[in-house]
């Protein structure tokens, strides 16, 4: 699946900060065809909630400055009429770039497939009323979508969708080297250890199966997933590759990293993760998401708090990290990826 034929859409070409819009696509299959399922890839600037036939499927908040990865969902459909609906909003800053892009691969009972893409046939309304996501809601008076750009154009550029490769192909491209909230222009940061966290909430009914994680740090790191030590490394030119298999069914994934700058110098942390989830009751498709090191991560500069790696730790007062360079930019350049290792937690 890809976004090649999809358009970025919104309610107008000039989105403002804190705009909430409802986006809907009603779909009835051609005569004689019966729908079974859909796989959906979607991303937004900057947050969304997704419903199919009024049922909540998932949500996502893509950290600024730009969405760089797509959410992937897989759902069962009704045989005939179906409604795909998004409640999407722009952030309080970065006003002018509100946009959503999606591609929906439909499977019929006879095995044939069809693709729906975001385009000017969708209905979009600002401040949608309660219940707009329901099957019974009548959107015929809603304005049609404004196409604000084709896939690949500025300011949204290319979203990372290396899917559905089997096995998934996860690279470091698009990933940012990050460190604590303030990085001086010189890049020189004090020696010492810093704690980093990123929480990824799982949509209801999405059970994580595996996560593939690429990680390296200048100068060293220890990685934890949901409080369990996964591994460590101390050569920023080599990223480790971990496959984490989930024996339990956690409702969120918490990545925590203790990273150390061994002497006053440049310092950075680089992480890319792809999560594969199996929706409850389905076996033939997976849902997934990418989580990259970017300003969606948090970090603290003080003493390392006890238990910072645990899922329940409260990091709400921690500031967002600062992005320093997008891989493979200087000063770190190209990183090689070590042979994978596997762990079950
Ligand atoms: C849409 O999402 C916003 C939050 O982004 C929320 O305040 C609003 O109530 C939602 N609207 C509907 C109709 O669900």
Coordinates of C-alpha atoms in Angstrom, one line a residue, residues 141-331:
X141 CA -25.2 18.8 3.2
X142 CA -21.5 18.8 4.1
X143 CA -19.0 20.6 1.8
X144 CA -16.7 18.4 -0.3
X145 CA -13.1 18.2 0.7
X146 CA -10.5 20.8 -0.5
X147 CA -7.5 19.0 -2.0
X148 CA -4.6 20.9 -0.5
X149 CA -1.8 18.9 -2.1
X150 CA -0.7 15.7 -3.8
X151 CA 1.4 13.2 -1.9
X152 CA 5.1 14.2 -1.8
X153 CA 4.5 18.0 -2.0
X154 CA 5.6 20.6 0.5
X155 CA 4.9 21.3 3.3
X156 CA 4.0 17.7 4.1
X157 CA 6.5 16.0 1.9
X158 CA 7.0 12.2 1.9
X159 CA 5.5 10.1 4.7
X160 CA 7.4 6.9 5.6
X161 CA 5.3 3.9 4.5
X162 CA 7.6 0.9 4.0
X163 CA 4.7 -1.3 4.3
X164 CA 3.4 -3.9 4.0
X165 CA 6.8 -5.5 3.3
X166 CA 7.1 -8.9 4.8
X167 CA 9.2 -8.9 6.8
X168 CA 8.8 -5.2 7.5
X169 CA 11.6 -3.1 6.2
X170 CA 12.6 -0.6 8.9
X171 CA 15.3 1.9 8.2
X172 CA 16.7 5.0 10.0
X173 CA 15.7 7.4 7.2
X174 CA 13.5 10.2 8.4
X175 CA 14.6 9.6 12.0
X176 CA 16.0 12.5 14.0
X177 CA 19.0 12.6 16.3
X178 CA 17.6 14.1 19.5
X179 CA 18.9 15.1 22.9
X180 CA 17.5 17.1 25.8
X181 CA 15.4 20.2 25.3
X182 CA 18.1 22.7 24.7
X183 CA 21.0 22.0 22.4
X184 CA 23.4 24.9 21.9
X185 CA 24.3 25.8 18.3
X186 CA 27.9 24.5 18.9
X187 CA 26.3 21.1 19.6
X188 CA 28.6 20.7 22.7
X189 CA 26.6 19.2 25.5
X190 CA 27.7 18.5 29.1
X191 CA 29.0 15.0 30.0
X192 CA 26.5 12.9 31.9
X193 CA 23.5 10.6 31.6
X194 CA 20.0 11.6 30.5
X195 CA 16.7 9.8 30.7
X196 CA 14.4 9.7 27.6
X197 CA 10.8 8.4 27.3
X198 CA 8.2 7.9 24.5
X199 CA 4.8 6.4 25.2
X200 CA 2.8 4.8 22.4
X201 CA -0.8 4.1 23.3
X202 CA -2.3 1.1 21.6
X203 CA -5.8 1.4 20.1
X204 CA -8.4 -0.8 21.7
X205 CA -8.4 -4.3 20.3
X206 CA -5.0 -3.9 18.8
X207 CA -2.7 -6.5 20.4
X208 CA 1.0 -5.9 19.8
X209 CA 2.7 -8.9 18.4
X210 CA 6.3 -7.7 17.7
X211 CA 8.2 -4.5 17.7
X212 CA 11.4 -4.0 15.7
X213 CA 13.7 -1.4 17.2
X214 CA 16.8 0.2 15.7
X215 CA 18.8 2.3 18.2
X216 CA 22.1 3.9 18.7
X217 CA 23.5 6.8 20.8
X218 CA 26.5 9.1 21.0
X219 CA 28.0 7.8 23.3
X220 CA 26.1 5.0 24.8
X221 CA 22.6 3.8 25.8
X222 CA 20.5 1.3 27.6
X223 CA 17.0 0.6 26.2
X224 CA 13.9 -0.5 28.1
X225 CA 10.5 -1.5 26.8
X226 CA 7.7 -1.5 29.3
X227 CA 10.3 -1.5 32.1
X228 CA 12.2 -4.5 30.8
X229 CA 15.9 -4.1 29.8
X230 CA 16.2 -4.9 26.1
X231 CA 19.9 -4.1 25.4
X232 CA 22.7 -1.5 25.3
X233 CA 25.3 -0.2 23.0
X234 CA 28.3 2.1 23.0
X235 CA 29.3 2.8 19.4
X236 CA 27.2 5.5 17.6
X237 CA 28.3 4.2 14.2
X238 CA 26.5 0.9 14.7
X239 CA 22.8 0.7 15.5
X240 CA 21.5 -2.4 17.3
X241 CA 18.4 -4.1 15.9
X242 CA 16.1 -5.7 18.5
X243 CA 12.9 -7.8 17.8
X244 CA 10.7 -7.6 20.8
X245 CA 8.0 -10.3 21.0
X246 CA 5.1 -9.6 23.3
X247 CA 3.9 -12.6 25.4
X248 CA 1.4 -10.4 27.2
X249 CA -1.1 -7.9 25.7
X250 CA 0.0 -4.5 27.0
X251 CA -2.2 -1.5 26.3
X252 CA 0.7 0.9 25.7
X253 CA 4.3 0.6 24.8
X254 CA 6.8 2.7 26.7
X255 CA 10.2 3.2 25.3
X256 CA 12.7 4.4 27.9
X257 CA 16.4 5.1 27.3
X258 CA 19.2 6.0 29.6
X259 CA 21.8 7.7 27.3
X260 CA 25.2 8.9 28.3
X261 CA 27.5 11.6 26.9
X262 CA 30.9 10.4 28.1
X263 CA 32.6 13.8 27.8
X264 CA 31.6 17.4 27.0
X265 CA 30.9 17.0 23.2
X266 CA 28.1 16.5 20.7
X267 CA 25.5 14.0 22.0
X268 CA 22.6 12.3 20.3
X269 CA 20.1 9.5 20.4
X270 CA 18.6 7.8 17.3
X271 CA 15.6 5.4 17.6
X272 CA 13.2 3.9 15.0
X273 CA 10.6 1.4 15.9
X274 CA 7.9 -0.4 13.9
X275 CA 5.1 -2.0 15.9
X276 CA 3.0 -4.8 14.4
X277 CA -0.3 -5.5 15.9
X278 CA -2.9 -8.1 15.4
X279 CA -6.4 -6.8 15.7
X280 CA -8.5 -9.0 18.0
X281 CA -10.3 -11.8 16.0
X282 CA -8.3 -11.3 12.8
X283 CA -5.5 -13.4 11.6
X284 CA -5.1 -12.4 8.0
X285 CA -3.8 -8.9 8.4
X286 CA -1.7 -6.8 10.8
X287 CA -2.0 -3.2 11.9
X288 CA 1.1 -1.2 12.6
X289 CA 2.8 2.1 13.4
X290 CA 6.2 3.7 13.3
X291 CA 7.6 5.5 16.3
X292 CA 10.8 7.5 15.6
X293 CA 13.0 9.6 17.8
X294 CA 11.6 13.1 17.3
X295 CA 10.1 15.9 19.4
X296 CA 7.3 13.5 20.5
X297 CA 9.9 12.1 23.0
X298 CA 10.5 13.6 26.4
X299 CA 13.7 13.9 28.4
X300 CA 14.9 15.3 31.7
X301 CA 18.3 16.8 32.5
X302 CA 18.4 16.4 36.3
X303 CA 19.2 13.4 38.4
X304 CA 17.8 10.2 36.9
X305 CA 14.6 9.5 38.7
X306 CA 14.1 6.0 40.2
X307 CA 11.8 3.9 38.1
X308 CA 11.9 6.3 35.1
X309 CA 11.9 3.3 32.8
X310 CA 8.6 1.9 34.2
X311 CA 5.4 2.2 32.2
X312 CA 3.5 3.9 35.1
X313 CA 6.2 6.6 35.6
X314 CA 4.8 10.2 35.4
X315 CA 6.8 12.1 32.8
X316 CA 4.1 14.8 32.2
X317 CA 6.4 17.5 33.6
X318 CA 9.3 16.5 31.3
X319 CA 10.0 18.8 28.3
X320 CA 10.1 17.6 24.8
X321 CA 13.5 16.7 23.4
X322 CA 15.2 18.8 20.8
X323 CA 15.8 17.5 17.2
X324 CA 19.4 18.0 16.1
X325 CA 19.8 16.4 12.7
X326 CA 17.8 14.1 10.4
X327 CA 19.6 10.9 9.6
X328 CA 22.1 10.6 7.9
X329 CA 23.2 14.2 8.3
X330 CA 26.4 15.3 10.0
X331 CA 28.0 15.2 12.5

